[in-house]
Amino acid sequence: MEQAYIAVFDSGVGGVSVLRHLRRMLPQEHFLYYGDDANAPYGLHTTQEVRELTMAAVNKLMTNFSVKALVVACNTATSAAINQLREAYPEKIVVGIEPALKPAADRFPGGHIGIMATQVTLREKKLSDLLARYGENCTISRIPAPGLVELVEQGLGNTPQAESLLRPILESYRGKLDALVLGCTHYPLAEAAISNILGERTLLLDGGEGTARQTRRRLAEAGLLNGGEEMGTVRMEHSGSNPHFAELVRTLME
Ligand code: DGL
């Protein structure tokens, strides 16, 4: 079982922002990256639809591959389906991602924090619970960024196009936010474009590193870390018809 895959799941290429941390922390592991790009963006579906899409994709992975752990590298899918996934696979390690509100609130008590995420994530209970827990002493602004996931899916995250899309959304926050929480795994892939607009004063935080750390901890506890000496591999699968998917994932992974 130690040799089995760690499956990393997202609606598309966004989960690569988590995969980067996973590979750095767990270099011997074999990863199976899966993007459900035929159904992306998830953020435009209803919560129930995201739940069904996530369950269907994960069922396919669990049936066709030997998987020891599942990392839901998608905030939207985590918000909609993490409980159902844990119920469906009680014998597997299932790790979700959550917006990095705690680190932001710990670092800037009384500060002004933005949370940028998809519509599903922004309206789900998981986020309200996090806000109730960590947002008490801070001013929190919820910031949707429609269209950004689609650009990142085309490999255009850090481009003038992304900046043009983001400028009207973020310009009024320039110099005002202590931190911006990137609550969608696609957004770290547009970090430079976001920072160019917000300015250097705003710290950008995402949940990728914490998720990778949690995955490593759970595997160690279960005695399932790959103890081999050789470098692990990354296998890529996706549901859509984009012929450049694997190439894009490879580029973003570097
Ligand atoms: N990358 C995803 C997230 O973390 C989903 C983006 C989407 O498909 O809308 O929320």
mmCIF file of C-alpha atoms and ligand atoms in Angstrom:
data_model
loop_
_atom_site.group_PDB
_atom_site.id
_atom_site.type_symbol
_atom_site.label_atom_id
_atom_site.label_comp_id
_atom_site.label_asym_id
_atom_site.label_seq_id
_atom_site.Cartn_x
_atom_site.Cartn_y
_atom_site.Cartn_z
ATOM 1 C CA MET A 1 0.000 0.000 0.000
ATOM 2 C CA GLU A 2 2.959 2.372 0.604
ATOM 3 C CA GLN A 3 3.545 2.322 -3.172
ATOM 4 C CA ALA A 4 -0.061 3.267 -3.972
ATOM 5 C CA TYR A 5 -0.989 6.695 -5.306
ATOM 6 C CA ILE A 6 -1.813 9.867 -3.475
ATOM 7 C CA ALA A 7 -4.708 11.095 -5.641
ATOM 8 C CA VAL A 8 -4.921 14.878 -6.002
ATOM 9 C CA PHE A 9 -8.276 16.074 -7.229
ATOM 10 C CA ASP A 10 -9.478 19.415 -8.621
ATOM 11 C CA SER A 11 -11.974 20.713 -11.164
ATOM 12 C CA GLY A 12 -9.043 21.449 -13.471
ATOM 13 C CA VAL A 13 -5.442 22.622 -13.194
ATOM 14 C CA GLY A 14 -5.864 24.591 -9.931
ATOM 15 C CA GLY A 15 -4.874 21.680 -7.711
ATOM 16 C CA VAL A 16 -1.352 22.017 -9.082
ATOM 17 C CA SER A 17 -0.871 24.833 -6.537
ATOM 18 C CA VAL A 18 -1.291 22.125 -3.874
ATOM 19 C CA LEU A 19 0.584 19.429 -5.797
ATOM 20 C CA ARG A 20 3.686 21.662 -5.809
ATOM 21 C CA HIS A 21 3.793 21.621 -2.002
ATOM 22 C CA LEU A 22 2.995 17.907 -1.863
ATOM 23 C CA ARG A 23 5.871 17.012 -4.172
ATOM 24 C CA ARG A 24 8.297 19.185 -2.232
ATOM 25 C CA MET A 25 7.290 17.644 1.097
ATOM 26 C CA LEU A 26 6.830 14.075 -0.135
ATOM 27 C CA PRO A 27 9.337 13.613 -2.971
ATOM 28 C CA GLN A 28 9.234 9.789 -2.910
ATOM 29 C CA GLU A 29 5.463 9.546 -3.321
ATOM 30 C CA HIS A 30 3.620 8.661 -6.538
ATOM 31 C CA PHE A 31 0.896 11.156 -7.336
ATOM 32 C CA LEU A 32 -2.178 10.734 -9.500
ATOM 33 C CA TYR A 33 -3.383 14.191 -10.520
ATOM 34 C CA TYR A 34 -6.972 14.352 -11.732
ATOM 35 C CA GLY A 35 -8.707 17.411 -13.197
ATOM 36 C CA ASP A 36 -12.433 17.231 -13.931
ATOM 37 C CA ASP A 37 -12.015 19.845 -16.630
ATOM 38 C CA ALA A 38 -15.004 18.623 -18.650
ATOM 39 C CA ASN A 39 -17.142 20.060 -15.822
ATOM 40 C CA ALA A 40 -15.059 23.091 -14.803
ATOM 41 C CA PRO A 41 -15.565 25.646 -13.436
ATOM 42 C CA TYR A 42 -17.162 24.003 -10.414
ATOM 43 C CA GLY A 43 -17.837 27.415 -8.867
ATOM 44 C CA LEU A 44 -20.660 28.069 -11.331
ATOM 45 C CA HIS A 45 -22.599 24.883 -10.462
ATOM 46 C CA THR A 46 -25.021 24.431 -7.580
ATOM 47 C CA THR A 47 -23.628 22.894 -4.403
ATOM 48 C CA GLN A 48 -25.566 19.691 -5.080
ATOM 49 C CA GLU A 49 -24.112 19.464 -8.590
ATOM 50 C CA VAL A 50 -20.564 19.966 -7.283
ATOM 51 C CA ARG A 51 -21.196 17.222 -4.735
ATOM 52 C CA GLU A 52 -22.371 14.818 -7.444
ATOM 53 C CA LEU A 53 -19.530 15.677 -9.828
ATOM 54 C CA THR A 54 -16.957 15.244 -7.065
ATOM 55 C CA MET A 55 -18.364 11.898 -5.920
ATOM 56 C CA ALA A 56 -18.500 10.600 -9.501
ATOM 57 C CA ALA A 57 -14.909 11.642 -10.261
ATOM 58 C CA VAL A 58 -13.520 10.265 -7.010
ATOM 59 C CA ASN A 59 -15.438 6.981 -7.403
ATOM 60 C CA LYS A 60 -13.802 6.592 -10.792
ATOM 61 C CA LEU A 61 -10.332 7.169 -9.325
ATOM 62 C CA MET A 62 -10.883 4.794 -6.426
ATOM 63 C CA THR A 63 -12.186 2.075 -8.766
ATOM 64 C CA ASN A 64 -9.493 2.332 -11.428
ATOM 65 C CA PHE A 65 -6.343 2.998 -9.396
ATOM 66 C CA SER A 66 -4.695 1.877 -6.204
ATOM 67 C CA VAL A 67 -5.084 4.959 -4.005
ATOM 68 C CA LYS A 68 -3.885 5.260 -0.409
ATOM 69 C CA ALA A 69 -4.868 8.888 0.156
ATOM 70 C CA LEU A 70 -7.109 11.435 -1.511
ATOM 71 C CA VAL A 71 -6.273 15.133 -1.420
ATOM 72 C CA VAL A 72 -9.230 17.278 -2.420
ATOM 73 C CA ALA A 73 -7.157 20.141 -3.835
ATOM 74 C CA CYS A 74 -10.245 22.206 -4.552
ATOM 75 C CA ASN A 75 -11.915 24.504 -2.040
ATOM 76 C CA THR A 76 -15.234 24.299 -3.867
ATOM 77 C CA ALA A 77 -15.341 20.484 -3.855
ATOM 78 C CA THR A 78 -14.181 20.414 -0.227
ATOM 79 C CA SER A 79 -16.980 22.804 0.800
ATOM 80 C CA ALA A 80 -19.596 20.779 -1.049
ATOM 81 C CA ALA A 81 -18.524 17.168 -0.586
ATOM 82 C CA ILE A 82 -15.841 16.495 2.036
ATOM 83 C CA ASN A 83 -18.272 14.882 4.529
ATOM 84 C CA GLN A 84 -19.759 12.620 1.847
ATOM 85 C CA LEU A 85 -16.277 11.588 0.677
ATOM 86 C CA ARG A 86 -15.214 10.701 4.215
ATOM 87 C CA GLU A 87 -18.396 8.659 4.656
ATOM 88 C CA ALA A 88 -17.931 6.871 1.330
ATOM 89 C CA TYR A 89 -14.242 6.028 1.978
ATOM 90 C CA PRO A 90 -13.834 5.518 5.719
ATOM 91 C CA GLU A 91 -10.782 3.305 5.193
ATOM 92 C CA LYS A 92 -8.879 5.930 3.128
ATOM 93 C CA ILE A 93 -7.048 9.064 4.157
ATOM 94 C CA VAL A 94 -9.139 11.963 2.852
ATOM 95 C CA VAL A 95 -7.684 15.468 3.209
ATOM 96 C CA GLY A 96 -9.556 18.608 2.164
ATOM 97 C CA ILE A 97 -8.366 22.173 1.740
ATOM 98 C CA GLU A 98 -9.683 25.166 3.580
ATOM 99 C CA PRO A 99 -9.124 28.883 3.067
ATOM 100 C CA ALA A 100 -6.164 30.111 5.150
ATOM 101 C CA LEU A 101 -8.275 32.389 7.367
ATOM 102 C CA LYS A 102 -6.726 31.209 10.603
ATOM 103 C CA PRO A 103 -3.142 32.091 9.615
ATOM 104 C CA ALA A 104 -4.398 35.437 8.278
ATOM 105 C CA ALA A 105 -6.324 36.289 11.465
ATOM 106 C CA ASP A 106 -3.445 35.118 13.712
ATOM 107 C CA ARG A 107 -0.996 37.255 11.831
ATOM 108 C CA PHE A 108 -3.125 40.413 11.614
ATOM 109 C CA PRO A 109 -5.337 40.681 14.697
ATOM 110 C CA GLY A 110 -7.760 43.575 14.149
ATOM 111 C CA GLY A 111 -6.650 43.750 10.522
ATOM 112 C CA HIS A 112 -8.496 43.941 7.217
ATOM 113 C CA ILE A 113 -8.508 40.600 5.428
ATOM 114 C CA GLY A 114 -9.969 39.753 2.027
ATOM 115 C CA ILE A 115 -11.173 36.298 1.082
ATOM 116 C CA MET A 116 -11.330 35.597 -2.630
ATOM 117 C CA ALA A 117 -13.104 32.366 -3.612
ATOM 118 C CA THR A 118 -15.711 30.875 -5.926
ATOM 119 C CA GLN A 119 -19.420 31.587 -5.455
ATOM 120 C CA VAL A 120 -20.005 28.100 -4.026
ATOM 121 C CA THR A 121 -17.215 28.448 -1.454
ATOM 122 C CA LEU A 122 -18.296 31.979 -0.493
ATOM 123 C CA ARG A 123 -21.864 30.928 0.239
ATOM 124 C CA GLU A 124 -21.223 27.537 1.907
ATOM 125 C CA LYS A 125 -21.477 26.851 5.627
ATOM 126 C CA LYS A 126 -17.828 25.793 5.859
ATOM 127 C CA LEU A 127 -16.743 29.375 5.203
ATOM 128 C CA SER A 128 -19.316 30.902 7.566
ATOM 129 C CA ASP A 129 -18.022 28.559 10.289
ATOM 130 C CA LEU A 130 -14.433 29.647 9.640
ATOM 131 C CA LEU A 131 -15.455 33.306 9.671
ATOM 132 C CA ALA A 132 -17.319 32.861 12.956
ATOM 133 C CA ARG A 133 -14.232 31.207 14.448
ATOM 134 C CA TYR A 134 -11.413 33.394 13.199
ATOM 135 C CA GLY A 135 -12.977 36.520 11.780
ATOM 136 C CA GLU A 136 -14.268 37.987 15.031
ATOM 137 C CA ASN A 137 -11.626 40.644 15.569
ATOM 138 C CA CYS A 138 -10.919 41.342 11.926
ATOM 139 C CA THR A 139 -12.709 43.108 9.118
ATOM 140 C CA ILE A 140 -13.320 40.509 6.430
ATOM 141 C CA SER A 141 -14.269 41.317 2.832
ATOM 142 C CA ARG A 142 -15.639 38.536 0.630
ATOM 143 C CA ILE A 143 -14.369 39.020 -2.914
ATOM 144 C CA PRO A 144 -15.691 36.942 -5.829
ATOM 145 C CA ALA A 145 -13.483 36.868 -8.940
ATOM 146 C CA PRO A 146 -15.682 35.618 -11.788
ATOM 147 C CA GLY A 147 -13.729 34.584 -14.870
ATOM 148 C CA LEU A 148 -10.361 34.027 -13.180
ATOM 149 C CA VAL A 149 -10.643 30.218 -13.021
ATOM 150 C CA GLU A 150 -11.374 30.129 -16.759
ATOM 151 C CA LEU A 151 -8.235 32.169 -17.529
ATOM 152 C CA VAL A 152 -6.046 29.969 -15.315
ATOM 153 C CA GLU A 153 -7.480 26.913 -17.112
ATOM 154 C CA GLN A 154 -6.071 28.383 -20.323
ATOM 155 C CA GLY A 155 -2.655 28.940 -18.756
ATOM 156 C CA LEU A 156 -3.255 32.700 -18.567
ATOM 157 C CA GLY A 157 -3.026 33.203 -14.790
ATOM 158 C CA ASN A 158 -0.129 35.632 -14.694
ATOM 159 C CA THR A 159 -0.804 37.640 -17.832
ATOM 160 C CA PRO A 160 -2.050 41.113 -18.794
ATOM 161 C CA GLN A 161 -5.470 39.487 -19.510
ATOM 162 C CA ALA A 162 -5.706 38.314 -15.901
ATOM 163 C CA GLU A 163 -4.672 41.760 -14.664
ATOM 164 C CA SER A 164 -7.362 43.410 -16.802
ATOM 165 C CA LEU A 165 -9.978 41.064 -15.392
ATOM 166 C CA LEU A 166 -8.824 41.578 -11.814
ATOM 167 C CA ARG A 167 -8.242 45.326 -11.838
ATOM 168 C CA PRO A 168 -11.900 46.384 -11.466
ATOM 169 C CA ILE A 169 -12.390 43.710 -8.790
ATOM 170 C CA LEU A 170 -9.327 44.484 -6.670
ATOM 171 C CA GLU A 171 -8.307 48.074 -7.353
ATOM 172 C CA SER A 172 -10.393 49.583 -4.553
ATOM 173 C CA TYR A 173 -8.540 47.333 -2.077
ATOM 174 C CA ARG A 174 -5.086 48.477 -3.164
ATOM 175 C CA GLY A 175 -2.985 49.381 -0.122
ATOM 176 C CA LYS A 176 -5.914 48.605 2.197
ATOM 177 C CA LEU A 177 -5.767 44.856 2.835
ATOM 178 C CA ASP A 178 -3.318 43.318 5.300
ATOM 179 C CA ALA A 179 -3.857 39.899 3.743
ATOM 180 C CA LEU A 180 -5.764 38.349 0.878
ATOM 181 C CA VAL A 181 -6.723 34.724 1.415
ATOM 182 C CA LEU A 182 -6.721 32.844 -1.890
ATOM 183 C CA GLY A 183 -9.658 30.529 -1.204
ATOM 184 C CA CYS A 184 -9.575 28.755 -4.567
ATOM 185 C CA THR A 185 -6.646 26.604 -5.640
ATOM 186 C CA HIS A 186 -6.579 28.224 -9.073
ATOM 187 C CA TYR A 187 -5.775 31.659 -7.633
ATOM 188 C CA PRO A 188 -2.160 31.037 -6.485
ATOM 189 C CA LEU A 189 -1.525 30.392 -10.189
ATOM 190 C CA ALA A 190 -2.389 34.082 -10.756
ATOM 191 C CA GLU A 191 -0.444 35.388 -7.772
ATOM 192 C CA ALA A 192 1.757 37.822 -9.678
ATOM 193 C CA ALA A 193 -1.245 39.414 -11.406
ATOM 194 C CA ILE A 194 -3.051 39.770 -8.061
ATOM 195 C CA SER A 195 -0.006 41.260 -6.313
ATOM 196 C CA ASN A 196 0.607 43.743 -9.118
ATOM 197 C CA ILE A 197 -2.814 45.233 -8.434
ATOM 198 C CA LEU A 198 -2.964 45.032 -4.638
ATOM 199 C CA GLY A 199 0.600 46.198 -4.027
ATOM 200 C CA GLU A 200 3.326 44.778 -1.816
ATOM 201 C CA ARG A 201 1.701 45.623 1.502
ATOM 202 C CA THR A 202 -0.878 42.838 1.104
ATOM 203 C CA LEU A 203 0.246 39.353 2.063
ATOM 204 C CA LEU A 204 -1.236 36.600 -0.118
ATOM 205 C CA LEU A 205 -2.044 33.398 1.753
ATOM 206 C CA ASP A 206 -3.342 30.064 0.521
ATOM 207 C CA GLY A 207 -4.065 26.675 2.047
ATOM 208 C CA GLY A 208 -1.745 24.598 -0.166
ATOM 209 C CA GLU A 209 1.155 24.210 2.223
ATOM 210 C CA GLY A 210 -1.072 23.416 5.216
ATOM 211 C CA THR A 211 -2.897 20.781 3.178
ATOM 212 C CA ALA A 212 0.374 19.140 2.143
ATOM 213 C CA ARG A 213 1.584 19.147 5.752
ATOM 214 C CA GLN A 214 -1.667 17.556 6.912
ATOM 215 C CA THR A 215 -1.372 14.877 4.196
ATOM 216 C CA ARG A 216 2.162 14.026 5.290
ATOM 217 C CA ARG A 217 1.081 13.857 8.948
ATOM 218 C CA ARG A 218 -1.864 11.542 8.190
ATOM 219 C CA LEU A 219 0.273 9.205 6.055
ATOM 220 C CA ALA A 220 2.958 9.054 8.744
ATOM 221 C CA GLU A 221 0.375 8.257 11.441
ATOM 222 C CA ALA A 222 -1.047 5.463 9.295
ATOM 223 C CA GLY A 223 2.437 4.074 8.522
ATOM 224 C CA LEU A 224 1.782 4.617 4.808
ATOM 225 C CA LEU A 225 4.663 6.886 3.791
ATOM 226 C CA ASN A 226 6.631 5.568 0.838
ATOM 227 C CA GLY A 227 9.988 4.665 2.340
ATOM 228 C CA GLY A 228 11.668 4.055 -1.036
ATOM 229 C CA GLU A 229 14.807 5.912 -2.113
ATOM 230 C CA GLU A 230 13.687 6.804 -5.618
ATOM 231 C CA MET A 231 11.910 9.960 -6.700
ATOM 232 C CA GLY A 232 8.169 9.566 -7.041
ATOM 233 C CA THR A 233 6.185 10.074 -10.245
ATOM 234 C CA VAL A 234 3.205 12.172 -11.327
ATOM 235 C CA ARG A 235 0.530 10.601 -13.490
ATOM 236 C CA MET A 236 -2.077 12.907 -14.992
ATOM 237 C CA GLU A 237 -5.660 12.173 -15.897
ATOM 238 C CA HIS A 238 -8.537 14.467 -16.821
ATOM 239 C CA SER A 239 -12.097 14.252 -18.028
ATOM 240 C CA GLY A 240 -12.045 16.955 -20.707
ATOM 241 C CA SER A 241 -10.799 17.144 -24.264
ATOM 242 C CA ASN A 242 -8.086 19.809 -23.885
ATOM 243 C CA PRO A 243 -5.063 18.235 -25.619
ATOM 244 C CA HIS A 244 -2.723 20.584 -23.706
ATOM 245 C CA PHE A 245 -3.875 19.578 -20.219
ATOM 246 C CA ALA A 246 -0.844 17.463 -19.261
ATOM 247 C CA GLU A 247 1.578 19.985 -20.735
ATOM 248 C CA LEU A 248 -0.079 22.827 -18.818
ATOM 249 C CA VAL A 249 0.003 20.866 -15.552
ATOM 250 C CA ARG A 250 3.716 20.166 -16.113
ATOM 251 C CA THR A 251 4.478 23.832 -16.759
ATOM 252 C CA LEU A 252 2.517 25.004 -13.733
ATOM 253 C CA MET A 253 4.133 22.381 -11.542
ATOM 254 C CA GLU A 254 7.634 23.856 -11.969
HETATM 255 N N1 DGL B 1 -9.958 25.159 -7.883
HETATM 256 C C1 DGL B 1 -11.238 25.174 -7.315
HETATM 257 C C2 DGL B 1 -11.323 25.729 -5.930
HETATM 258 O O1 DGL B 1 -10.358 25.606 -5.204
HETATM 259 C C3 DGL B 1 -12.460 25.294 -8.156
HETATM 260 C C4 DGL B 1 -12.524 26.338 -9.178
HETATM 261 C C5 DGL B 1 -13.710 26.119 -10.084
HETATM 262 O O2 DGL B 1 -13.726 25.120 -10.784
HETATM 263 O O3 DGL B 1 -14.618 26.960 -10.068
HETATM 264 O O4 DGL B 1 -12.309 26.243 -5.519
#
